[in-house]
Amino acid sequence: MQTIPCQRDRFAIPADVHYLNCAYMSPLSHRVSAAISEGARRKEAPWEYRPADFFSICEDFRGRAARLTGAGADTIAIVPSVSYGLAVAARNLPFGSGQEVVTLADQFPSNIYVWQDLARRKGGSVVTVQRDAGAAWSEAVLDAIGPDTGIVAVPHCHWADGRVVDLEAVGKKCRSVGAALVLDLTQSLGAMPIDFKAVQPDFAVAACYKWLMGPYGIGMLYVDPRHHVGEPIEHNWINRGGSEDFTRLVDYRDDFQPGARRFDMGEKSNPPLLQGASAALDFLLEFGVEGIAHSLGLATEAIAKEAASLGLIAAPIGTRAAHFLSLGFPDGVPTGLTERLAERQVFVSLRGSSLRVTPHLYNNDADREALIATLRGG
């Protein structure tokens, strides 16, 4: 597989800025910024915004999301956040007294609070799994799934250390005990391949502002067809059947738009967000997730190799996601490292005694060299 050339010219990143922090927030490309601006300007002339546009702009985004995931457009709902999507999942999954929700230790809060609330209300519990040092998360998750498991709520890779969960194996184990599988793919979708047909999640959500390269405040929710008759968490007009006909909106109806559309957020037809997110997905679709993962894997491996010569520790690809590098300091974070990073305009994330380094296609050799020079103390 060929390496994708550096795409820095598509972004407004100054030459002396070394932004290796996509897991925090991706920068917007010129094309995405232009699409957001174009979408905002549409409200300057509302007389030109037709009733049909409320629907077509959503379907443009939904179709791109379907292409990226390999799932049908009818399985995609438009949501404002991960917490919204997970609330939809919690509303629609059976969960009874004595059952357990399996999660990862130090999992991102949005994928914890909703399950703590569900467990309290239903008389269940949240089981937090711990991985062995140096291992991926898969074995710990598989060991925790048993007869009392009602829901497994995990990411594809951990947001802090990048260690992976074998979702195909976890999905198979869930089905064997009758447990539901809910995924937060915010730190992986767009940069890490996933086969929805093989994994068979019940729900999977991803915010657009990280690896999907889009604006803040919008995301996508995959809903397996077996839940398409479920209950949304809000009842807005546009998700009801026949809402395309604005002359009959007060002919109140009990039926919904087809598929996962019943779970779309209210005021979903937001041109700046949807057009920006669609342009971001076009960037990813141009190269394909497999190609992006390959190229980012080469980038993180190059950084890991040079960091190893400085005594830093990194897990191999397979244990960690290819696009996600966590560099460990055996003796703790060096004194003054944060200040040196700031002085060199090297942007990464410190997580405990590890440095989270998450490049993308906009990064070049100069970014890697600036990071390594800073770690060396030069």
mmCIF file of C-alpha atoms in Angstrom:
data_model
loop_
_atom_site.group_PDB
_atom_site.id
_atom_site.type_symbol
_atom_site.label_atom_id
_atom_site.label_comp_id
_atom_site.label_asym_id
_atom_site.label_seq_id
_atom_site.Cartn_x
_atom_site.Cartn_y
_atom_site.Cartn_z
ATOM 1 C CA MET A 1 0.000 0.000 0.000
ATOM 2 C CA GLN A 2 1.359 3.414 -0.968
ATOM 3 C CA THR A 3 2.030 6.124 1.576
ATOM 4 C CA ILE A 4 -0.225 9.149 1.217
ATOM 5 C CA PRO A 5 1.816 12.312 0.552
ATOM 6 C CA CYS A 6 1.752 15.076 3.139
ATOM 7 C CA GLN A 7 -1.417 17.163 2.790
ATOM 8 C CA ARG A 8 -0.250 20.159 4.825
ATOM 9 C CA ASP A 9 -1.035 22.628 2.024
ATOM 10 C CA ARG A 10 -4.743 21.926 2.601
ATOM 11 C CA PHE A 11 -4.536 23.299 6.138
ATOM 12 C CA ALA A 12 -3.757 26.684 7.688
ATOM 13 C CA ILE A 13 -0.906 25.363 9.835
ATOM 14 C CA PRO A 14 2.123 27.708 9.986
ATOM 15 C CA ALA A 15 5.476 26.155 9.154
ATOM 16 C CA ASP A 16 6.797 26.725 12.684
ATOM 17 C CA VAL A 17 3.795 25.047 14.342
ATOM 18 C CA HIS A 18 4.184 21.321 14.995
ATOM 19 C CA TYR A 19 0.680 20.067 15.723
ATOM 20 C CA LEU A 20 0.765 16.371 16.626
ATOM 21 C CA ASN A 21 -2.466 16.302 18.603
ATOM 22 C CA CYS A 22 -5.339 15.113 16.415
ATOM 23 C CA ALA A 23 -6.711 13.067 19.333
ATOM 24 C CA TYR A 24 -7.372 16.404 21.048
ATOM 25 C CA MET A 25 -8.963 18.146 18.071
ATOM 26 C CA SER A 26 -8.260 18.105 14.355
ATOM 27 C CA PRO A 27 -7.588 21.365 12.543
ATOM 28 C CA LEU A 28 -10.101 22.303 9.864
ATOM 29 C CA SER A 29 -8.855 22.161 6.299
ATOM 30 C CA HIS A 30 -9.348 25.110 3.961
ATOM 31 C CA ARG A 31 -12.094 23.192 2.209
ATOM 32 C CA VAL A 32 -13.947 22.442 5.436
ATOM 33 C CA SER A 33 -13.698 26.059 6.600
ATOM 34 C CA ALA A 34 -15.020 27.225 3.230
ATOM 35 C CA ALA A 35 -17.913 24.781 3.442
ATOM 36 C CA ILE A 36 -18.786 26.014 6.950
ATOM 37 C CA SER A 37 -18.702 29.633 5.754
ATOM 38 C CA GLU A 38 -20.813 28.802 2.725
ATOM 39 C CA GLY A 39 -23.325 27.050 4.958
ATOM 40 C CA ALA A 40 -23.513 30.041 7.312
ATOM 41 C CA ARG A 41 -24.104 32.417 4.402
ATOM 42 C CA ARG A 42 -27.145 30.420 3.319
ATOM 43 C CA LYS A 43 -29.094 32.052 6.146
ATOM 44 C CA GLU A 44 -28.308 35.481 4.695
ATOM 45 C CA ALA A 45 -30.961 34.666 2.088
ATOM 46 C CA PRO A 46 -33.538 32.449 3.832
ATOM 47 C CA TRP A 47 -35.948 32.947 0.953
ATOM 48 C CA GLU A 48 -33.617 30.757 -1.085
ATOM 49 C CA TYR A 49 -33.537 27.966 1.521
ATOM 50 C CA ARG A 50 -36.302 25.664 0.332
ATOM 51 C CA PRO A 51 -38.216 23.135 2.440
ATOM 52 C CA ALA A 52 -36.486 20.347 0.529
ATOM 53 C CA ASP A 53 -33.106 21.694 1.666
ATOM 54 C CA PHE A 54 -33.943 20.761 5.275
ATOM 55 C CA PHE A 55 -33.771 17.141 4.143
ATOM 56 C CA SER A 56 -31.243 17.062 1.304
ATOM 57 C CA ILE A 57 -28.467 18.615 3.384
ATOM 58 C CA CYS A 58 -28.949 15.869 5.987
ATOM 59 C CA GLU A 59 -28.981 13.094 3.417
ATOM 60 C CA ASP A 60 -25.772 14.413 1.838
ATOM 61 C CA PHE A 61 -24.015 13.986 5.188
ATOM 62 C CA ARG A 62 -25.731 10.688 5.953
ATOM 63 C CA GLY A 63 -24.684 9.243 2.611
ATOM 64 C CA ARG A 64 -21.044 10.153 3.166
ATOM 65 C CA ALA A 65 -21.119 8.710 6.677
ATOM 66 C CA ALA A 66 -22.544 5.502 5.249
ATOM 67 C CA ARG A 67 -19.740 5.282 2.695
ATOM 68 C CA LEU A 68 -17.101 5.813 5.369
ATOM 69 C CA THR A 69 -18.506 3.147 7.678
ATOM 70 C CA GLY A 70 -19.594 0.708 4.985
ATOM 71 C CA ALA A 71 -23.046 0.655 6.572
ATOM 72 C CA GLY A 72 -26.305 1.603 4.908
ATOM 73 C CA ALA A 73 -27.494 5.213 5.041
ATOM 74 C CA ASP A 74 -30.633 4.084 6.856
ATOM 75 C CA THR A 75 -28.464 3.005 9.818
ATOM 76 C CA ILE A 76 -26.981 6.488 10.393
ATOM 77 C CA ALA A 77 -28.504 9.095 12.717
ATOM 78 C CA ILE A 78 -27.265 12.671 13.035
ATOM 79 C CA VAL A 79 -26.380 13.622 16.617
ATOM 80 C CA PRO A 80 -24.713 16.622 18.299
ATOM 81 C CA SER A 81 -22.402 14.661 20.578
ATOM 82 C CA VAL A 82 -21.277 11.284 21.853
ATOM 83 C CA SER A 83 -23.304 11.734 25.040
ATOM 84 C CA TYR A 84 -26.468 12.238 22.975
ATOM 85 C CA GLY A 85 -25.842 9.084 20.972
ATOM 86 C CA LEU A 86 -25.117 7.052 24.087
ATOM 87 C CA ALA A 87 -28.299 8.360 25.706
ATOM 88 C CA VAL A 88 -30.189 6.995 22.695
ATOM 89 C CA ALA A 89 -28.500 3.634 23.220
ATOM 90 C CA ALA A 90 -29.266 3.572 26.942
ATOM 91 C CA ARG A 91 -32.917 4.405 26.247
ATOM 92 C CA ASN A 92 -33.317 1.505 23.832
ATOM 93 C CA LEU A 93 -31.347 -1.398 25.302
ATOM 94 C CA PRO A 94 -32.871 -3.900 27.713
ATOM 95 C CA PHE A 95 -31.135 -3.829 31.076
ATOM 96 C CA GLY A 96 -32.426 -5.317 34.309
ATOM 97 C CA SER A 97 -31.686 -5.631 37.979
ATOM 98 C CA GLY A 98 -28.447 -7.484 38.667
ATOM 99 C CA GLN A 99 -27.046 -6.979 35.191
ATOM 100 C CA GLU A 100 -23.662 -5.417 34.463
ATOM 101 C CA VAL A 101 -22.248 -2.850 32.076
ATOM 102 C CA VAL A 102 -18.635 -3.635 31.131
ATOM 103 C CA THR A 103 -16.345 -0.633 30.578
ATOM 104 C CA LEU A 104 -12.615 0.110 30.506
ATOM 105 C CA ALA A 105 -10.629 1.627 33.347
ATOM 106 C CA ASP A 106 -10.170 5.375 32.853
ATOM 107 C CA GLN A 107 -12.570 5.345 29.928
ATOM 108 C CA PHE A 108 -13.657 8.752 28.621
ATOM 109 C CA PRO A 109 -16.361 10.205 30.925
ATOM 110 C CA SER A 110 -19.111 10.505 28.298
ATOM 111 C CA ASN A 111 -19.040 6.718 27.970
ATOM 112 C CA ILE A 112 -19.214 6.211 31.746
ATOM 113 C CA TYR A 113 -21.759 8.608 33.249
ATOM 114 C CA VAL A 114 -24.653 7.365 31.119
ATOM 115 C CA TRP A 115 -24.046 3.760 32.232
ATOM 116 C CA GLN A 116 -23.624 4.713 35.876
ATOM 117 C CA ASP A 117 -27.007 6.413 35.669
ATOM 118 C CA LEU A 118 -28.612 3.425 33.929
ATOM 119 C CA ALA A 119 -27.179 1.013 36.498
ATOM 120 C CA ARG A 120 -28.458 3.121 39.413
ATOM 121 C CA ARG A 121 -31.940 3.382 37.955
ATOM 122 C CA LYS A 122 -32.232 -0.287 37.033
ATOM 123 C CA GLY A 123 -30.450 -1.873 39.959
ATOM 124 C CA GLY A 124 -27.421 -3.018 38.007
ATOM 125 C CA SER A 125 -23.716 -2.262 38.222
ATOM 126 C CA VAL A 126 -20.805 -0.989 36.157
ATOM 127 C CA VAL A 127 -17.809 -3.323 35.859
ATOM 128 C CA THR A 128 -14.523 -1.548 35.153
ATOM 129 C CA VAL A 129 -11.859 -3.788 33.645
ATOM 130 C CA GLN A 130 -8.118 -3.321 34.121
ATOM 131 C CA ARG A 131 -5.588 -4.459 31.524
ATOM 132 C CA ASP A 132 -2.276 -6.126 32.283
ATOM 133 C CA ALA A 133 0.790 -3.937 31.889
ATOM 134 C CA GLY A 134 1.996 -3.960 28.321
ATOM 135 C CA ALA A 135 -1.185 -5.596 26.986
ATOM 136 C CA ALA A 136 -4.047 -4.462 24.830
ATOM 137 C CA TRP A 137 -7.539 -4.262 26.356
ATOM 138 C CA SER A 138 -9.069 -7.198 24.509
ATOM 139 C CA GLU A 139 -8.321 -10.029 26.924
ATOM 140 C CA ALA A 140 -9.527 -8.090 29.967
ATOM 141 C CA VAL A 141 -12.796 -7.188 28.243
ATOM 142 C CA LEU A 142 -13.406 -10.740 27.028
ATOM 143 C CA ASP A 143 -12.734 -12.132 30.509
ATOM 144 C CA ALA A 144 -15.252 -9.708 32.033
ATOM 145 C CA ILE A 145 -18.142 -10.686 29.749
ATOM 146 C CA GLY A 146 -20.339 -13.348 31.318
ATOM 147 C CA PRO A 147 -23.918 -14.421 32.036
ATOM 148 C CA ASP A 148 -24.681 -11.228 33.989
ATOM 149 C CA THR A 149 -23.394 -8.888 31.280
ATOM 150 C CA GLY A 150 -26.169 -6.777 29.804
ATOM 151 C CA ILE A 151 -24.129 -4.176 27.921
ATOM 152 C CA VAL A 152 -20.507 -3.848 26.860
ATOM 153 C CA ALA A 153 -19.656 -0.178 26.299
ATOM 154 C CA VAL A 154 -16.129 0.284 24.965
ATOM 155 C CA PRO A 155 -14.067 2.207 22.390
ATOM 156 C CA HIS A 156 -11.994 0.712 19.579
ATOM 157 C CA CYS A 157 -8.877 2.174 21.170
ATOM 158 C CA HIS A 158 -8.431 3.853 24.547
ATOM 159 C CA TRP A 159 -8.443 7.647 24.395
ATOM 160 C CA ALA A 160 -5.379 8.027 26.637
ATOM 161 C CA ASP A 161 -3.030 5.175 25.703
ATOM 162 C CA GLY A 162 -4.251 4.057 22.268
ATOM 163 C CA ARG A 163 -4.389 0.389 23.335
ATOM 164 C CA VAL A 164 -6.912 -1.500 21.226
ATOM 165 C CA VAL A 165 -9.991 -3.605 21.839
ATOM 166 C CA ASP A 166 -10.551 -6.507 19.417
ATOM 167 C CA LEU A 167 -14.111 -5.548 18.558
ATOM 168 C CA GLU A 168 -14.818 -8.581 16.396
ATOM 169 C CA ALA A 169 -13.915 -10.924 19.256
ATOM 170 C CA VAL A 170 -15.831 -8.807 21.761
ATOM 171 C CA GLY A 171 -18.870 -8.689 19.495
ATOM 172 C CA LYS A 172 -18.847 -12.462 19.153
ATOM 173 C CA LYS A 173 -18.586 -12.914 22.936
ATOM 174 C CA CYS A 174 -21.436 -10.432 23.470
ATOM 175 C CA ARG A 175 -23.691 -12.377 21.132
ATOM 176 C CA SER A 176 -22.839 -15.640 22.891
ATOM 177 C CA VAL A 177 -24.205 -14.326 26.224
ATOM 178 C CA GLY A 178 -26.958 -12.108 24.822
ATOM 179 C CA ALA A 179 -25.266 -8.824 25.731
ATOM 180 C CA ALA A 180 -25.548 -5.601 23.742
ATOM 181 C CA LEU A 181 -22.443 -3.889 22.310
ATOM 182 C CA VAL A 182 -22.156 -0.088 22.312
ATOM 183 C CA LEU A 183 -19.115 1.630 20.837
ATOM 184 C CA ASP A 184 -17.583 5.081 21.192
ATOM 185 C CA LEU A 185 -15.514 5.415 18.019
ATOM 186 C CA THR A 186 -14.532 9.060 18.453
ATOM 187 C CA GLN A 187 -10.822 8.218 18.757
ATOM 188 C CA SER A 188 -10.770 5.767 15.859
ATOM 189 C CA LEU A 189 -13.408 6.238 13.152
ATOM 190 C CA GLY A 190 -11.796 7.717 10.067
ATOM 191 C CA ALA A 191 -8.299 6.592 11.053
ATOM 192 C CA MET A 192 -8.809 2.938 11.986
ATOM 193 C CA PRO A 193 -10.721 0.408 9.877
ATOM 194 C CA ILE A 194 -13.772 -1.272 11.363
ATOM 195 C CA ASP A 195 -16.014 -3.907 9.793
ATOM 196 C CA PHE A 196 -19.518 -3.241 11.093
ATOM 197 C CA LYS A 197 -20.850 -6.447 9.572
ATOM 198 C CA ALA A 198 -18.266 -8.493 11.475
ATOM 199 C CA VAL A 199 -18.458 -6.560 14.767
ATOM 200 C CA GLN A 200 -22.274 -6.215 14.759
ATOM 201 C CA PRO A 201 -22.596 -3.433 17.346
ATOM 202 C CA ASP A 202 -26.023 -2.395 18.551
ATOM 203 C CA PHE A 203 -25.013 1.272 18.570
ATOM 204 C CA ALA A 204 -21.796 3.084 17.633
ATOM 205 C CA VAL A 205 -21.216 6.823 17.916
ATOM 206 C CA ALA A 206 -18.422 9.165 16.867
ATOM 207 C CA ALA A 207 -17.976 12.910 17.253
ATOM 208 C CA CYS A 208 -16.750 14.634 14.094
ATOM 209 C CA TYR A 209 -14.213 17.043 15.570
ATOM 210 C CA LYS A 210 -11.316 14.618 16.009
ATOM 211 C CA TRP A 211 -10.399 11.910 13.469
ATOM 212 C CA LEU A 212 -13.392 12.709 11.249
ATOM 213 C CA MET A 213 -11.714 16.086 10.636
ATOM 214 C CA GLY A 214 -14.920 18.099 10.938
ATOM 215 C CA PRO A 215 -16.468 20.841 13.074
ATOM 216 C CA TYR A 216 -17.387 20.664 16.743
ATOM 217 C CA GLY A 217 -21.002 20.002 17.688
ATOM 218 C CA ILE A 218 -21.943 17.241 15.270
ATOM 219 C CA GLY A 219 -21.478 13.486 15.099
ATOM 220 C CA MET A 220 -22.872 10.289 13.652
ATOM 221 C CA LEU A 221 -24.673 7.439 15.364
ATOM 222 C CA TYR A 222 -24.837 3.961 13.861
ATOM 223 C CA VAL A 223 -27.997 2.102 14.854
ATOM 224 C CA ASP A 224 -28.366 -1.571 14.029
ATOM 225 C CA PRO A 225 -31.601 -2.247 12.102
ATOM 226 C CA ARG A 226 -33.007 -4.306 14.993
ATOM 227 C CA HIS A 227 -33.330 -1.053 16.950
ATOM 228 C CA HIS A 228 -34.971 1.001 14.197
ATOM 229 C CA VAL A 229 -38.351 0.718 15.922
ATOM 230 C CA GLY A 230 -36.897 2.177 19.116
ATOM 231 C CA GLU A 231 -37.757 5.320 21.053
ATOM 232 C CA PRO A 232 -35.893 8.597 20.417
ATOM 233 C CA ILE A 233 -34.876 10.781 23.340
ATOM 234 C CA GLU A 234 -36.609 13.813 21.830
ATOM 235 C CA HIS A 235 -39.639 14.255 19.602
ATOM 236 C CA ASN A 236 -38.971 16.835 16.936
ATOM 237 C CA TRP A 237 -41.171 17.578 13.962
ATOM 238 C CA ILE A 238 -38.750 16.782 11.166
ATOM 239 C CA ASN A 239 -38.226 13.148 12.156
ATOM 240 C CA ARG A 240 -41.899 12.274 11.771
ATOM 241 C CA GLY A 241 -43.329 10.667 8.685
ATOM 242 C CA GLY A 242 -44.525 13.099 6.018
ATOM 243 C CA SER A 243 -42.652 16.083 7.462
ATOM 244 C CA GLU A 244 -41.439 16.957 3.948
ATOM 245 C CA ASP A 245 -44.895 18.473 3.370
ATOM 246 C CA PHE A 246 -44.792 21.735 5.307
ATOM 247 C CA THR A 247 -48.471 22.387 4.584
ATOM 248 C CA ARG A 248 -49.520 19.386 6.681
ATOM 249 C CA LEU A 249 -47.261 19.597 9.736
ATOM 250 C CA VAL A 250 -50.242 19.868 12.078
ATOM 251 C CA ASP A 251 -51.635 16.610 10.735
ATOM 252 C CA TYR A 252 -49.832 14.969 13.650
ATOM 253 C CA ARG A 253 -48.510 11.494 12.951
ATOM 254 C CA ASP A 254 -47.239 8.591 15.002
ATOM 255 C CA ASP A 255 -44.881 7.205 12.346
ATOM 256 C CA PHE A 256 -41.276 8.266 11.779
ATOM 257 C CA GLN A 257 -38.877 8.829 8.926
ATOM 258 C CA PRO A 258 -37.317 5.504 7.875
ATOM 259 C CA GLY A 259 -34.443 3.704 9.564
ATOM 260 C CA ALA A 260 -32.316 5.452 12.169
ATOM 261 C CA ARG A 261 -33.635 8.901 11.195
ATOM 262 C CA ARG A 262 -36.080 8.811 14.102
ATOM 263 C CA PHE A 263 -33.037 9.273 16.361
ATOM 264 C CA ASP A 264 -31.752 12.418 14.590
ATOM 265 C CA MET A 265 -31.281 15.448 16.832
ATOM 266 C CA GLY A 266 -33.615 18.412 16.694
ATOM 267 C CA GLU A 267 -32.613 21.245 14.354
ATOM 268 C CA LYS A 268 -30.359 18.816 12.547
ATOM 269 C CA SER A 269 -30.634 20.749 9.278
ATOM 270 C CA ASN A 270 -27.779 23.084 10.193
ATOM 271 C CA PRO A 271 -25.891 24.075 6.998
ATOM 272 C CA PRO A 272 -22.593 25.211 8.590
ATOM 273 C CA LEU A 273 -22.173 22.006 10.593
ATOM 274 C CA LEU A 274 -23.486 19.574 7.984
ATOM 275 C CA GLN A 275 -21.672 21.108 5.019
ATOM 276 C CA GLY A 276 -18.457 21.339 7.017
ATOM 277 C CA ALA A 277 -18.740 17.748 8.225
ATOM 278 C CA SER A 278 -19.546 16.542 4.714
ATOM 279 C CA ALA A 279 -16.472 18.274 3.290
ATOM 280 C CA ALA A 280 -14.369 16.669 6.034
ATOM 281 C CA LEU A 281 -15.711 13.219 5.152
ATOM 282 C CA ASP A 282 -14.888 13.886 1.490
ATOM 283 C CA PHE A 283 -11.243 14.354 2.528
ATOM 284 C CA LEU A 284 -11.218 10.986 4.298
ATOM 285 C CA LEU A 285 -13.065 9.236 1.481
ATOM 286 C CA GLU A 286 -10.563 10.601 -1.025
ATOM 287 C CA PHE A 287 -7.809 8.490 0.545
ATOM 288 C CA GLY A 288 -9.801 5.746 2.267
ATOM 289 C CA VAL A 289 -9.515 4.672 5.889
ATOM 290 C CA GLU A 290 -7.182 1.770 5.058
ATOM 291 C CA GLY A 291 -4.747 4.132 3.336
ATOM 292 C CA ILE A 292 -4.947 6.699 6.109
ATOM 293 C CA ALA A 293 -4.329 4.053 8.773
ATOM 294 C CA HIS A 294 -1.326 2.739 6.837
ATOM 295 C CA SER A 295 0.220 6.196 6.443
ATOM 296 C CA LEU A 296 -0.396 7.209 10.046
ATOM 297 C CA GLY A 297 1.075 3.911 11.203
ATOM 298 C CA LEU A 298 4.285 4.679 9.334
ATOM 299 C CA ALA A 299 4.362 8.127 10.940
ATOM 300 C CA THR A 300 3.884 6.857 14.502
ATOM 301 C CA GLU A 301 6.402 4.061 13.955
ATOM 302 C CA ALA A 302 9.018 6.567 12.807
ATOM 303 C CA ILE A 303 8.442 8.659 15.923
ATOM 304 C CA ALA A 304 8.473 5.595 18.178
ATOM 305 C CA LYS A 305 11.769 4.399 16.711
ATOM 306 C CA GLU A 306 13.525 7.696 17.333
ATOM 307 C CA ALA A 307 11.939 8.031 20.772
ATOM 308 C CA ALA A 308 13.203 4.556 21.701
ATOM 309 C CA SER A 309 16.768 5.749 21.184
ATOM 310 C CA LEU A 310 16.048 8.290 23.926
ATOM 311 C CA GLY A 311 14.823 5.586 26.313
ATOM 312 C CA LEU A 312 11.110 6.174 25.824
ATOM 313 C CA ILE A 313 8.735 3.212 25.705
ATOM 314 C CA ALA A 314 5.936 2.611 23.178
ATOM 315 C CA ALA A 315 3.654 -0.339 22.528
ATOM 316 C CA PRO A 316 3.844 -1.984 19.091
ATOM 317 C CA ILE A 317 1.119 -1.551 16.510
ATOM 318 C CA GLY A 318 -1.437 -4.234 17.183
ATOM 319 C CA THR A 319 -1.282 -3.657 20.901
ATOM 320 C CA ARG A 320 -1.931 0.002 20.140
ATOM 321 C CA ALA A 321 -3.816 1.539 17.228
ATOM 322 C CA ALA A 322 -1.594 2.480 14.291
ATOM 323 C CA HIS A 323 -2.638 6.145 14.431
ATOM 324 C CA PHE A 324 -2.177 6.501 18.182
ATOM 325 C CA LEU A 325 1.182 6.659 19.985
ATOM 326 C CA SER A 326 1.760 6.843 23.730
ATOM 327 C CA LEU A 327 5.379 7.432 24.749
ATOM 328 C CA GLY A 328 6.208 6.358 28.290
ATOM 329 C CA PHE A 329 8.870 7.966 30.484
ATOM 330 C CA PRO A 330 10.255 5.227 32.782
ATOM 331 C CA ASP A 331 11.584 7.804 35.239
ATOM 332 C CA GLY A 332 8.628 10.177 34.987
ATOM 333 C CA VAL A 333 8.066 13.257 32.857
ATOM 334 C CA PRO A 334 11.331 15.260 32.617
ATOM 335 C CA THR A 335 11.407 18.558 34.454
ATOM 336 C CA GLY A 336 10.647 21.458 32.151
ATOM 337 C CA LEU A 337 9.322 19.314 29.283
ATOM 338 C CA THR A 338 5.980 21.109 29.129
ATOM 339 C CA GLU A 339 7.732 24.469 28.899
ATOM 340 C CA ARG A 340 10.138 23.244 26.193
ATOM 341 C CA LEU A 341 7.240 21.864 24.165
ATOM 342 C CA ALA A 342 5.487 25.230 24.332
ATOM 343 C CA GLU A 343 8.655 27.117 23.362
ATOM 344 C CA ARG A 344 9.156 24.908 20.294
ATOM 345 C CA GLN A 345 5.419 25.111 19.411
ATOM 346 C CA VAL A 346 5.200 21.329 19.601
ATOM 347 C CA PHE A 347 1.635 20.374 20.427
ATOM 348 C CA VAL A 348 0.984 16.966 21.971
ATOM 349 C CA SER A 349 -0.875 15.822 25.113
ATOM 350 C CA LEU A 350 0.609 14.748 28.429
ATOM 351 C CA ARG A 351 -1.296 11.892 30.050
ATOM 352 C CA GLY A 352 0.209 10.968 33.414
ATOM 353 C CA SER A 353 3.765 9.782 32.758
ATOM 354 C CA SER A 354 3.123 9.353 29.036
ATOM 355 C CA LEU A 355 3.111 11.637 26.030
ATOM 356 C CA ARG A 356 0.206 11.115 23.610
ATOM 357 C CA VAL A 357 1.384 11.776 20.060
ATOM 358 C CA THR A 358 -1.295 11.652 17.353
ATOM 359 C CA PRO A 359 -0.241 12.890 13.905
ATOM 360 C CA HIS A 360 -2.316 13.088 10.729
ATOM 361 C CA LEU A 361 -1.769 13.635 7.032
ATOM 362 C CA TYR A 362 -0.919 17.312 7.587
ATOM 363 C CA ASN A 363 2.244 16.446 9.521
ATOM 364 C CA ASN A 364 5.710 16.390 7.940
ATOM 365 C CA ASP A 365 9.280 15.466 8.821
ATOM 366 C CA ALA A 366 9.875 18.850 10.437
ATOM 367 C CA ASP A 367 7.140 18.143 12.956
ATOM 368 C CA ARG A 368 8.711 14.828 13.934
ATOM 369 C CA GLU A 369 12.169 16.375 14.135
ATOM 370 C CA ALA A 370 10.933 19.205 16.370
ATOM 371 C CA LEU A 371 9.290 16.718 18.724
ATOM 372 C CA ILE A 372 12.373 14.495 18.971
ATOM 373 C CA ALA A 373 14.695 17.485 19.450
ATOM 374 C CA THR A 374 12.488 18.708 22.286
ATOM 375 C CA LEU A 375 12.435 15.275 23.932
ATOM 376 C CA ARG A 376 16.207 15.109 23.594
ATOM 377 C CA GLY A 377 16.410 18.448 25.376
ATOM 378 C CA GLY A 378 18.182 20.177 22.535
#
